Amino acid sequence: MTFAQTTESARPTAPGQATAAPAVAPASAAAVEIHDAHKWFGAHHVLAGISLAVPAGEVAVILGPSGSGKSTLLRAINHLEKLDVGHVAINGELIGVRRHGDRLKELPERAILAQRARIGFVFQNFNLFPHLTVLDNVTAAPVATGRLSRAEAAEFARALLTRVGLADKINSYPRQLSGGQQQRVAIARALALRPGVILFDEPTSALDPELVGDVLAVIRDLASSGTTLVIVTHEIGFAREVADLVVFLDEGRIVEQGPPSEVLDNPRHPRTREFLSKVL
Amino acid sequence: MSERVDASSAHRPDASLVAVSPVPPAPPVGAGPADEPARLTLAGPPAARRVIPQRRPGRWIATVVVLVVLAQVIHGLVTNPFYQWDRFDYWFSRPVILRGLLITLQVAAWSAVFGLVGGIVLALGRLSRNPILRSVSWVYIWLFRSVPLIVVLIFLYNFSALYQTLSVGVPFGPAFFSFDETALFSELAIAVIGISLNEAAYAAEVVRSGVLSVDQGQHEAASALGLPRFYQFRRIVLPQALRAIIPSYVNQLIGLIKATSLVFYVSLLDMFGTVQTMGASYPGDIIPLLLVGTVWYVILTSVVSVAQYYVERYYSRGALRAMPLTPLQWVHASVRDLRLRFTAAVAR
């Protein structure tokens, strides 16, 4: 069955048309659940009905050609991008919206920010705060959200920076570091919130080839520690190594998903085959 | 069909030209014996092989011309008796001038504070997602940038003719307190209010441009970390925006210091107002009095410029890989360097 894993959901034709009686967050083992996600940028249907479940502690890698909606999907998980239709739940909790009768309503900003503080996000361009030292970058979120005192946050930050191999860079400013070091600081910054889920948006795409390895090593370490990871990447070899679930996206739809041994080594869909033959 | 014929006939003259061309093809650049790097071996010690920098005679000529003109200007300033430097000395720190200077400083300082606070509020209004706040801020900025400051000041001075009392209470409803307008506002208050209203409009645009200069990724990162909204503005966006804001705002501030000279028109004797009244009483001292005013304004703006240097330096933390030396550090380093060289020379 070629299309066994393909998502075939009813696609509404107009934006803003909420699905009647959404099946909101059923109790399940999935840490990240996306249900029938639709997103339009103007007339462009970026996400055309995506449903996906990532079980707790597993690593999902999202692949696909550029413009296929990978980053939009990832950003929708922590509500950096608002879905027009559909919803996202993390550990059973709706993200960015609440249920109001049989409709979904967007939460106030304060509540969304509180939810985001439990989801790590690592950007392609690091987006470290250039005017703060490495230590202040990592301690900012736990201190500002009132989770840790300044001293506790500093102690935790030191431990995290040691873990990513940057214990000696605590007092440097981001621009004094190489790209690979900056991305590892960004990962430590995301970890400072003790997130249950971490989202990576092409974490190695802006790096020199020789710096990619250090960052991948840190992510590999996280993958084996039982944190749920969702990674958008072009590193097929890395995907094969760490992924429990590989998702192939094209034109806003999931074309194929499954363990790497199936999707990467034995792709069933011609579009997946074509993509893999180009990038490998 | 005809195109193909055209194309072939167009090619033919080219081909014949190459065939009969009497000019031999030029040798490739760099192939000449003089340019061959392999043969360019220089003997001698490293000092002799040092590359001699380009000579720049034009720079020397320009330097001499500028120095001659500068010397003439200074000579004129010192020797022209009409400047009356002795009278300048007499007036420069007279108590009456210093009292005026105090007024100037008070008006400038209060207006700078209120203008900046108002400017930040207006800038946030213009950047807000609320269309009413956006439009109101825009209209305010449009209005106060359109009206000359002196008109605002004189308008305020005559404000009590428009509204005799000011009251605090329910809008369009009963009043809890009322004040007599003329008793409430001194000339100083009118001056500060007028300049602040004007300053806020300009400061708003300066602040807004600074906030817009912060990379979108910074907003996203702050938001993805779940930082509270006010914290995002105060600790992430504003410090980075200030790097762009400070140079333009100091420009504004210097303009503001000079604009305080207009408060004379609302019967406030600031430093320049004092210079004018003294000039009326001592017509022979007008030139030295104007020089006194000029020098005091130069001193005030210089203090601001020096402060700007250090504030800019503070907010460029992290923006540069290595901080440049401050002038003081530079002098220290140069003295240390000279001393080292001197001791080395003595030892030799």
Short mmCIF file of C-alpha atoms in Angstrom, two decimals, chain A residues 75 78 80 109 113-114 116-117 119 121 123 127-132 140-141 144-145 150 173 175-177 189-190 193, chain B residues 129 215-218 220-229 231-232 235-237 239-240 315 317-322:
data_model
loop_
_atom_site.label_atom_id
_atom_site.label_comp_id
_atom_site.label_asym_id
_atom_site.label_seq_id
_atom_site.Cartn_x
_atom_site.Cartn_y
_atom_site.Cartn_z
CA ARG A 75 6.95 27.25 13.89
CA ASN A 78 5.04 26.69 19.37
CA LEU A 80 5.19 31.43 16.29
CA GLU A 109 -0.42 36.63 24.67
CA LEU A 113 4.29 33.07 26.27
CA ALA A 114 3.90 30.85 29.35
CA ARG A 116 6.32 28.71 24.90
CA ALA A 117 8.54 28.77 27.96
CA ILE A 119 9.00 24.40 24.47
CA PHE A 121 13.18 26.40 19.88
CA PHE A 123 16.75 28.87 15.05
CA ASN A 127 19.24 34.59 17.12
CA LEU A 128 21.32 34.94 20.27
CA PHE A 129 20.98 38.29 22.02
CA PRO A 130 24.15 40.07 20.85
CA HIS A 131 24.24 42.61 23.69
CA LEU A 132 24.20 39.96 26.42
CA ALA A 140 17.51 35.30 30.66
CA ALA A 141 14.48 33.06 30.26
CA ALA A 144 12.57 36.53 33.54
CA THR A 145 9.86 33.91 33.91
CA ARG A 150 19.62 34.58 39.42
CA TYR A 173 29.63 37.95 23.70
CA ARG A 175 29.77 37.76 18.10
CA GLN A 176 33.09 36.67 19.56
CA LEU A 177 32.13 33.02 18.94
CA ARG A 189 19.58 28.66 26.05
CA ALA A 190 16.68 26.46 24.91
CA LEU A 193 13.84 26.13 30.35
CA ARG B 129 -1.20 47.01 16.66
CA ASP B 215 16.44 42.34 13.72
CA GLN B 216 13.13 40.47 13.49
CA GLY B 217 14.94 37.33 14.68
CA GLN B 218 15.49 39.01 18.06
CA GLU B 220 11.16 35.90 17.52
CA ALA B 221 13.83 34.51 19.83
CA ALA B 222 12.53 36.55 22.78
CA SER B 223 9.02 35.42 22.00
CA ALA B 224 10.02 31.75 21.53
CA LEU B 225 11.71 31.78 24.94
CA GLY B 226 8.41 32.96 26.46
CA LEU B 227 9.98 36.13 27.89
CA PRO B 228 7.25 38.40 29.29
CA ARG B 229 6.34 41.18 26.88
CA TYR B 231 10.88 42.23 29.60
CA GLN B 232 11.26 41.66 25.83
CA ARG B 235 15.98 43.95 28.12
CA ILE B 236 16.12 42.66 24.55
CA VAL B 237 14.74 45.23 22.09
CA PRO B 239 19.19 48.03 24.51
CA GLN B 240 19.78 47.06 20.88
CA TYR B 315 25.63 50.20 24.23
CA ARG B 317 28.91 45.94 23.99
CA GLY B 318 28.67 42.74 22.01
CA ALA B 319 28.25 44.57 18.70
CA LEU B 320 32.00 44.74 18.12
CA ARG B 321 34.41 41.90 18.57
CA ALA B 322 36.93 44.13 20.31
#
